C-alpha cells in the first residue's frame, strides 16, 4: 500500500485552507497545489528523454526501474513520452502536472530536463524529483542520478582493442555534448592502453539533440557504415535510439558492435542482430530509478548527487554473449582494468 505522507495528518486543515483560499479569491492553481500536498496516493512517475520508450537503451532502462517499483510497492505509476520540438516550458509543465496529480517521486530521464526539474522542484518542495545524467541542480528535494560512464567505456575500449583484427575501431556518439564526450574519452583511453597500434575513428551524428542525434537509426547506420568502410571491425555507440542503426550496420557487415546503457544483446527488438553484439557498456538506470522510488517509499528520500560507478556495480560490461564471456584472455584483461580503475591506479579521462 502507498505510504502515508507526513502531511496527511493535516489533510482536513489543508482541505479547509484550500476552500478558504478559493472563497477569498485565491487562484484555482494555488488551491489545487496545496490540496495536492496533502495527497500521497500515487507513486513513481517518469518523463522520457528524446527517443522515448522503445529505444532498447536509456529510456527502456528507466522504464524497467519503474516496473520494478510498481510491482514491489503496489502503487500507481505513470510514464510520459516527449513530444517533437518541445521547449523547456513544455517539460516543466509535464513535471508540474505529474506532481500536481500526486505522483512522488517524479523523474526527468535525461539532462535535457535540468531546467524543468529545477523549476518544478521549487514549486513542489514536498515532492521528490530526480533527474538522470545531470548534476547541476542543488535542492533538498532533488536527486541528481549520475554515472561514471567513462569507466564502463574504458572497459569497452579494452574489449574492442582485444577483439579487433584490423587495428581500427569506431565510436559513434549521438550528440556532440560533454555527456557523450565521457563515453568517447573512456573508450579511446581503453583502446590506447590495451593496444597502442589500434586507432579509433570517431563521429558525432548531430550538434544538438533537436537534430535527431539520439533518435535517428538511419543516421547511426550511415555513420557506422562509413567507419566500417575505413576498416573498423568493432564499433561502439553511445547514441540512444540511433544506436540501433549502428548495430544493424555492424551485423550486415559481419563486424562487432558494442551496445550502450542496457544489455543490448538481450533486447528483443535487436534479437536478429545479437550475434554481432560483442558486449554493452551498461549503466544501471533501472537501479537508480528504483532506488530513488524506494528511498521515498521508506521515508528517507535521496537528494544531492547520487553516483553509480564500477565500485558500486552500477556501470560495467554485459557478458550475455557467450563468445565474449568465454574468451578467457579478454575477460582477464577486462578484470585487470576494472580492478585498477576501482583502486585508482587507472584514472579514466572524461573529456
Tab-separated table of C-alpha atoms in Angstrom:
chain	number	residue	atom	x	y	z
A	1	UNK	CA	0.000	0.000	0.000
A	2	UNK	CA	1.165	3.520	-0.725
A	3	UNK	CA	2.893	5.231	2.200
A	4	UNK	CA	1.134	7.986	4.145
A	5	UNK	CA	2.635	11.415	3.671
A	6	UNK	CA	3.880	13.290	6.680
A	7	UNK	CA	1.412	15.987	5.656
A	8	UNK	CA	-1.601	13.714	5.525
A	9	UNK	CA	-2.299	14.252	9.216
A	10	UNK	CA	-3.064	17.835	8.301
A	11	UNK	CA	-5.347	16.759	5.458
A	12	UNK	CA	-8.533	18.235	6.889
A	13	UNK	CA	-6.843	21.523	7.635
A	14	UNK	CA	-5.301	21.593	4.183
A	15	UNK	CA	-8.645	20.968	2.525
A	16	UNK	CA	-10.237	23.713	4.621
A	17	UNK	CA	-7.419	26.083	3.724
A	18	UNK	CA	-7.916	25.353	0.036
A	19	UNK	CA	-11.602	26.153	0.331
A	20	UNK	CA	-10.848	29.310	2.274
A	21	UNK	CA	-8.349	30.446	-0.343
A	22	UNK	CA	-10.910	29.872	-3.043
A	23	UNK	CA	-13.540	31.833	-1.117
A	24	UNK	CA	-11.104	34.685	-0.523
A	25	UNK	CA	-10.091	34.960	-4.144
A	26	UNK	CA	-7.159	32.513	-4.119
A	27	UNK	CA	-6.432	31.066	-7.562
A	28	UNK	CA	-7.532	27.568	-8.527
A	29	UNK	CA	-3.855	26.727	-9.115
A	30	UNK	CA	-2.958	27.692	-5.571
A	31	UNK	CA	-5.838	25.685	-4.202
A	32	UNK	CA	-5.064	22.572	-6.206
A	33	UNK	CA	-1.373	22.822	-5.366
A	34	UNK	CA	-1.981	22.951	-1.641
A	35	UNK	CA	-4.612	20.243	-1.831
A	36	UNK	CA	-2.114	18.074	-3.710
A	37	UNK	CA	0.402	18.417	-0.922
A	38	UNK	CA	-1.954	16.529	1.385
A	39	UNK	CA	-2.150	13.599	-1.033
A	40	UNK	CA	0.380	10.848	-1.415
A	41	UNK	CA	-1.615	8.077	-3.024
A	42	UNK	CA	0.432	7.741	-6.197
A	43	UNK	CA	3.957	6.558	-6.748
A	44	UNK	CA	6.729	6.920	-9.272
A	45	UNK	CA	6.338	8.918	-12.483
A	46	UNK	CA	8.959	9.215	-15.196
A	47	UNK	CA	9.161	11.554	-18.173
A	48	UNK	CA	11.230	10.198	-21.042
A	49	UNK	CA	14.122	11.721	-22.907
A	50	UNK	CA	14.218	12.036	-26.707
A	51	UNK	CA	13.754	8.671	-28.373
A	52	UNK	CA	11.130	7.698	-25.807
A	53	UNK	CA	10.202	4.236	-24.666
A	54	UNK	CA	11.298	1.514	-27.047
A	55	UNK	CA	14.848	2.773	-27.606
A	56	UNK	CA	16.189	-0.563	-26.247
A	57	UNK	CA	18.654	1.502	-24.251
A	58	UNK	CA	18.486	4.504	-21.924
A	59	UNK	CA	14.762	5.167	-21.691
A	60	UNK	CA	13.858	1.488	-21.548
A	61	UNK	CA	16.211	1.059	-18.603
A	62	UNK	CA	14.322	3.793	-16.739
A	63	UNK	CA	11.055	2.038	-17.556
A	64	UNK	CA	12.424	-1.221	-16.127
A	65	UNK	CA	13.081	0.604	-12.857
A	66	UNK	CA	9.537	1.952	-12.861
A	67	UNK	CA	8.058	-1.505	-13.422
A	68	UNK	CA	10.078	-2.956	-10.550
A	69	UNK	CA	8.881	-0.211	-8.193
A	70	UNK	CA	5.297	-0.648	-9.376
A	71	UNK	CA	5.412	-4.393	-8.708
A	72	UNK	CA	7.132	-4.153	-5.337
A	73	UNK	CA	5.233	-1.233	-3.856
A	74	UNK	CA	1.856	-1.938	-5.446
A	75	UNK	CA	1.113	1.662	-6.271
A	76	UNK	CA	0.057	3.625	-9.316
A	77	UNK	CA	2.842	4.709	-11.673
A	78	UNK	CA	2.929	6.523	-14.974
A	79	UNK	CA	5.405	7.231	-17.772
A	80	UNK	CA	5.145	10.089	-20.254
A	81	UNK	CA	6.581	10.404	-23.734
A	82	UNK	CA	8.360	13.508	-25.073
A	83	UNK	CA	6.986	15.495	-27.994
A	84	UNK	CA	8.858	16.624	-31.054
A	85	UNK	CA	10.320	20.110	-30.809
A	86	UNK	CA	9.266	20.625	-27.211
A	87	UNK	CA	10.630	23.501	-25.121
A	88	UNK	CA	11.831	23.705	-21.525
A	89	UNK	CA	8.440	25.181	-20.713
A	90	UNK	CA	6.765	22.073	-22.135
A	91	UNK	CA	8.966	19.846	-20.000
A	92	UNK	CA	8.271	21.951	-16.915
A	93	UNK	CA	4.524	21.738	-17.473
A	94	UNK	CA	4.811	17.952	-17.828
A	95	UNK	CA	6.620	17.593	-14.490
A	96	UNK	CA	4.352	20.080	-12.739
A	97	UNK	CA	1.310	18.174	-13.967
A	98	UNK	CA	2.700	14.904	-12.589
A	99	UNK	CA	3.467	16.487	-9.225
A	100	UNK	CA	0.024	18.115	-9.103
A	101	UNK	CA	-1.577	14.711	-9.701
A	102	UNK	CA	0.174	13.387	-6.610
A	103	UNK	CA	3.000	11.346	-8.098
A	104	UNK	CA	6.085	11.087	-5.915
A	105	UNK	CA	8.878	10.825	-6.922
A	106	UNK	CA	8.867	12.450	-10.347
A	107	UNK	CA	11.908	11.752	-12.533
A	108	UNK	CA	13.081	13.510	-15.683
A	109	UNK	CA	15.012	10.984	-17.751
A	110	UNK	CA	17.918	12.871	-19.304
A	111	UNK	CA	19.998	16.022	-18.905
A	112	UNK	CA	17.545	17.973	-21.069
A	113	UNK	CA	15.184	18.089	-18.075
A	114	UNK	CA	17.573	20.170	-15.936
A	115	UNK	CA	15.736	23.482	-16.226
A	116	UNK	CA	12.339	21.818	-15.895
A	117	UNK	CA	13.267	19.809	-12.795
A	118	UNK	CA	14.739	22.898	-11.138
A	119	UNK	CA	11.558	24.906	-11.704
A	120	UNK	CA	9.094	22.140	-10.846
A	121	UNK	CA	11.001	21.189	-7.698
A	122	UNK	CA	10.836	24.783	-6.476
A	123	UNK	CA	7.056	24.811	-6.958
A	124	UNK	CA	6.543	21.489	-5.172
A	125	UNK	CA	9.072	21.307	-2.304
A	126	UNK	CA	7.294	18.343	-0.689
A	127	UNK	CA	7.657	16.182	-3.799
A	128	UNK	CA	10.957	14.430	-4.515
A	129	UNK	CA	12.266	14.958	-8.035
A	130	UNK	CA	15.029	13.098	-9.799
A	131	UNK	CA	16.999	13.782	-12.928
A	132	UNK	CA	19.156	11.281	-14.779
A	133	UNK	CA	22.513	12.405	-16.199
A	134	UNK	CA	22.646	15.878	-14.705
A	135	UNK	CA	24.457	17.061	-11.573
A	136	UNK	CA	23.754	20.794	-11.685
A	137	UNK	CA	20.617	21.043	-9.551
A	138	UNK	CA	21.165	21.733	-5.890
A	139	UNK	CA	17.903	21.439	-3.976
A	140	UNK	CA	16.835	19.464	-0.934
A	141	UNK	CA	14.101	17.683	-2.874
A	142	UNK	CA	16.150	16.799	-5.979
A	143	UNK	CA	18.322	13.726	-6.555
A	144	UNK	CA	20.896	14.054	-9.351
A	145	UNK	CA	21.249	10.496	-10.671
A	146	UNK	CA	24.589	10.376	-12.463
A	147	UNK	CA	27.069	7.712	-13.563
A	148	UNK	CA	30.750	7.276	-14.318
A	149	UNK	CA	30.095	6.304	-17.943
A	150	UNK	CA	33.748	6.820	-18.812
A	151	UNK	CA	34.687	3.837	-16.617
A	152	UNK	CA	32.397	1.394	-18.425
A	153	UNK	CA	33.526	2.918	-21.718
A	154	UNK	CA	37.164	2.276	-20.802
A	155	UNK	CA	36.316	-1.402	-20.382
A	156	UNK	CA	34.513	-1.303	-23.734
A	157	UNK	CA	37.751	0.071	-25.187
A	158	UNK	CA	39.695	-2.838	-23.704
A	159	UNK	CA	37.228	-5.260	-25.271
A	160	UNK	CA	37.388	-3.520	-28.657
A	161	UNK	CA	41.190	-3.439	-28.627
A	162	UNK	CA	41.300	-7.171	-27.901
A	163	UNK	CA	38.642	-8.062	-30.457
A	164	UNK	CA	39.850	-6.029	-33.447
A	165	UNK	CA	41.708	-7.781	-36.245
A	166	UNK	CA	42.231	-4.650	-38.343
A	167	UNK	CA	43.559	-2.416	-35.552
A	168	UNK	CA	40.759	0.014	-36.419
A	169	UNK	CA	37.683	0.534	-34.251
A	170	UNK	CA	34.911	3.107	-34.282
A	171	UNK	CA	32.953	5.316	-31.905
A	172	UNK	CA	29.586	6.824	-32.839
A	173	UNK	CA	28.203	9.477	-30.488
A	174	UNK	CA	24.627	10.670	-30.773
A	175	UNK	CA	25.119	14.348	-29.940
A	176	UNK	CA	28.325	16.354	-29.547
A	177	UNK	CA	27.930	17.252	-25.869
A	178	UNK	CA	30.044	16.779	-22.695
A	179	UNK	CA	27.999	13.785	-21.523
A	180	UNK	CA	28.796	11.807	-24.672
A	181	UNK	CA	32.396	13.060	-24.633
A	182	UNK	CA	32.771	10.965	-21.471
A	183	UNK	CA	31.895	7.821	-23.415
A	184	UNK	CA	34.339	8.669	-26.194
A	185	UNK	CA	37.172	9.642	-23.835
A	186	UNK	CA	36.943	6.470	-21.776
A	187	UNK	CA	36.659	4.279	-24.859
A	188	UNK	CA	39.667	5.838	-26.565
A	189	UNK	CA	41.777	5.545	-23.435
A	190	UNK	CA	40.856	1.881	-23.009
A	191	UNK	CA	41.772	1.145	-26.621
A	192	UNK	CA	45.075	3.038	-26.440
A	193	UNK	CA	46.158	1.489	-23.152
A	194	UNK	CA	45.382	-2.018	-24.398
A	195	UNK	CA	46.585	-1.857	-28.000
A	196	UNK	CA	48.704	1.193	-28.903
A	197	UNK	CA	48.638	0.132	-32.562
A	198	UNK	CA	44.878	0.477	-32.792
A	199	UNK	CA	43.228	3.688	-33.989
A	200	UNK	CA	39.780	4.989	-33.110
A	201	UNK	CA	37.517	6.614	-35.684
A	202	UNK	CA	35.031	8.960	-34.018
A	203	UNK	CA	31.899	10.592	-35.347
A	204	UNK	CA	29.034	12.541	-33.781
A	205	UNK	CA	25.685	12.429	-35.519
A	206	UNK	CA	24.466	15.939	-34.658
A	207	UNK	CA	25.406	19.012	-32.672
A	208	UNK	CA	22.079	19.150	-30.825
A	209	UNK	CA	19.507	16.607	-29.691
A	210	UNK	CA	16.830	18.518	-31.616
A	211	UNK	CA	18.550	17.475	-34.840
A	212	UNK	CA	17.857	13.828	-34.092
A	213	UNK	CA	21.211	12.585	-32.845
A	214	UNK	CA	19.591	10.338	-30.255
A	215	UNK	CA	16.520	9.372	-32.258
A	216	UNK	CA	17.579	8.582	-35.835
A	217	UNK	CA	18.654	4.981	-36.549
A	218	UNK	CA	19.283	5.947	-40.178
A	219	UNK	CA	21.938	8.450	-39.098
A	220	UNK	CA	23.564	5.854	-36.879
A	221	UNK	CA	23.585	3.300	-39.675
A	222	UNK	CA	25.191	5.706	-42.144
A	223	UNK	CA	27.911	6.708	-39.665
A	224	UNK	CA	28.745	3.099	-38.832
A	225	UNK	CA	28.859	2.098	-42.500
A	226	UNK	CA	31.337	4.909	-43.132
A	227	UNK	CA	33.610	3.677	-40.352
A	228	UNK	CA	33.314	0.069	-41.469
A	229	UNK	CA	34.346	1.114	-44.983
A	230	UNK	CA	37.505	2.505	-43.343
A	231	UNK	CA	38.212	-0.967	-41.879
A	232	UNK	CA	36.650	-0.535	-38.431
A	233	UNK	CA	35.676	-4.018	-37.279
A	234	UNK	CA	34.370	-3.038	-33.829
A	235	UNK	CA	32.009	-0.046	-33.457
A	236	UNK	CA	30.931	1.313	-30.072
A	237	UNK	CA	27.864	3.546	-29.997
A	238	UNK	CA	26.537	5.974	-27.399
A	239	UNK	CA	23.608	7.260	-29.411
A	240	UNK	CA	20.303	6.247	-27.853
A	241	UNK	CA	17.758	5.084	-30.416
A	242	UNK	CA	20.216	5.986	-33.207
A	243	UNK	CA	22.455	3.227	-31.910
A	244	UNK	CA	20.089	0.634	-33.349
A	245	UNK	CA	21.262	1.727	-36.785
A	246	UNK	CA	24.883	1.222	-35.741
A	247	UNK	CA	24.114	-2.308	-34.587
A	248	UNK	CA	22.211	-3.041	-37.798
A	249	UNK	CA	25.163	-1.871	-39.900
A	250	UNK	CA	27.626	-3.953	-37.877
A	251	UNK	CA	25.512	-7.076	-38.300
A	252	UNK	CA	25.077	-6.503	-42.034
A	253	UNK	CA	28.831	-6.213	-42.455
A	254	UNK	CA	29.658	-9.051	-40.037
A	255	UNK	CA	31.695	-6.951	-37.632
A	256	UNK	CA	31.236	-6.319	-33.917
A	257	UNK	CA	29.010	-3.694	-32.340
A	258	UNK	CA	29.247	-2.657	-28.698
A	259	UNK	CA	25.963	-1.537	-27.193
A	260	UNK	CA	25.310	1.049	-24.524
A	261	UNK	CA	23.319	1.695	-21.331
A	262	UNK	CA	21.246	-1.523	-21.402
A	263	UNK	CA	22.428	-5.043	-22.231
A	264	UNK	CA	21.519	-4.783	-25.891
A	265	UNK	CA	22.354	-8.425	-26.593
A	266	UNK	CA	19.250	-9.249	-24.565
A	267	UNK	CA	16.906	-6.709	-26.158
A	268	UNK	CA	14.125	-8.465	-28.056
A	269	UNK	CA	13.906	-5.776	-30.739
A	270	UNK	CA	17.596	-6.362	-31.545
A	271	UNK	CA	17.445	-10.167	-31.429
A	272	UNK	CA	18.228	-10.633	-35.119
A	273	UNK	CA	21.486	-8.718	-34.678
A	274	UNK	CA	22.567	-10.234	-31.363
A	275	UNK	CA	25.289	-12.465	-32.782
A	276	UNK	CA	27.174	-9.295	-33.693
A	277	UNK	CA	26.751	-7.502	-30.346
A	278	UNK	CA	30.006	-8.255	-28.548
A	279	UNK	CA	29.003	-6.611	-25.258
A	280	UNK	CA	27.360	-3.450	-23.942
A	281	UNK	CA	28.734	-0.727	-21.688
A	282	UNK	CA	25.936	-0.611	-19.169
A	283	UNK	CA	24.784	1.909	-16.626
A	284	UNK	CA	22.077	0.771	-14.288
A	285	UNK	CA	19.494	3.495	-14.827
A	286	UNK	CA	16.852	0.985	-13.752
A	287	UNK	CA	18.505	0.572	-10.363
A	288	UNK	CA	18.921	4.320	-9.892
A	289	UNK	CA	15.250	4.942	-10.707
A	290	UNK	CA	14.086	2.128	-8.448
A	291	UNK	CA	16.380	3.195	-5.592
A	292	UNK	CA	15.006	6.725	-5.643
A	293	UNK	CA	11.450	5.375	-5.542
A	294	UNK	CA	12.383	3.085	-2.652
A	295	UNK	CA	14.003	5.923	-0.723
A	296	UNK	CA	10.780	7.910	-0.975
A	297	UNK	CA	8.728	4.873	-0.034
A	298	UNK	CA	10.943	4.353	3.027
A	299	UNK	CA	10.522	7.979	4.074
A	300	UNK	CA	14.190	8.835	3.526
A	301	UNK	CA	14.294	10.440	0.053
A	302	UNK	CA	17.646	10.580	-1.686
A	303	UNK	CA	18.894	14.041	-2.614
A	304	UNK	CA	22.007	15.662	-3.991
A	305	UNK	CA	24.400	13.829	-6.279
A	306	UNK	CA	23.843	10.059	-6.345
A	307	UNK	CA	26.607	8.480	-8.428
A	308	UNK	CA	26.883	4.976	-9.845
A	309	UNK	CA	30.303	3.669	-10.868
A	310	UNK	CA	32.349	0.480	-11.179
A	311	UNK	CA	32.831	0.278	-7.433
A	312	UNK	CA	29.088	0.359	-6.749
A	313	UNK	CA	28.459	-2.010	-9.643
A	314	UNK	CA	26.171	0.410	-11.439
A	315	UNK	CA	28.330	0.660	-14.553
A	316	UNK	CA	30.116	-2.191	-16.260
A	317	UNK	CA	30.148	-4.525	-19.234
A	318	UNK	CA	27.399	-7.020	-20.021
A	319	UNK	CA	28.536	-10.608	-20.589
A	320	UNK	CA	25.424	-12.139	-22.146
A	321	UNK	CA	27.188	-13.039	-25.398
A	322	UNK	CA	28.864	-16.444	-24.807
A	323	UNK	CA	31.661	-15.639	-27.269
A	324	UNK	CA	32.529	-12.632	-25.141
A	325	UNK	CA	32.056	-14.323	-21.790
A	326	UNK	CA	34.044	-17.438	-22.697
A	327	UNK	CA	37.076	-15.562	-24.040
A	328	UNK	CA	39.434	-16.112	-21.101
A	329	UNK	CA	42.149	-13.730	-22.284
A	330	UNK	CA	39.655	-10.957	-22.946
A	331	UNK	CA	37.922	-11.433	-19.596
A	332	UNK	CA	41.236	-11.336	-17.742
A	333	UNK	CA	42.213	-8.077	-19.445
A	334	UNK	CA	38.855	-6.535	-18.538
A	335	UNK	CA	39.018	-7.715	-14.929
A	336	UNK	CA	42.553	-6.350	-14.527
A	337	UNK	CA	41.488	-2.977	-15.921
A	338	UNK	CA	38.405	-2.928	-13.695
A	339	UNK	CA	40.486	-3.559	-10.563
A	340	UNK	CA	42.932	-0.812	-11.488
A	341	UNK	CA	40.145	1.692	-12.091
A	342	UNK	CA	38.489	0.896	-8.764
A	343	UNK	CA	41.809	1.136	-6.898
A	344	UNK	CA	42.627	4.441	-8.585
A	345	UNK	CA	45.687	3.127	-10.388
A	346	UNK	CA	43.986	3.974	-13.665
A	347	UNK	CA	42.440	7.451	-13.866
A	348	UNK	CA	39.899	7.472	-16.641
A	349	UNK	CA	39.538	10.662	-18.649
A	350	UNK	CA	36.159	12.310	-19.006
A	351	UNK	CA	36.998	14.512	-21.997
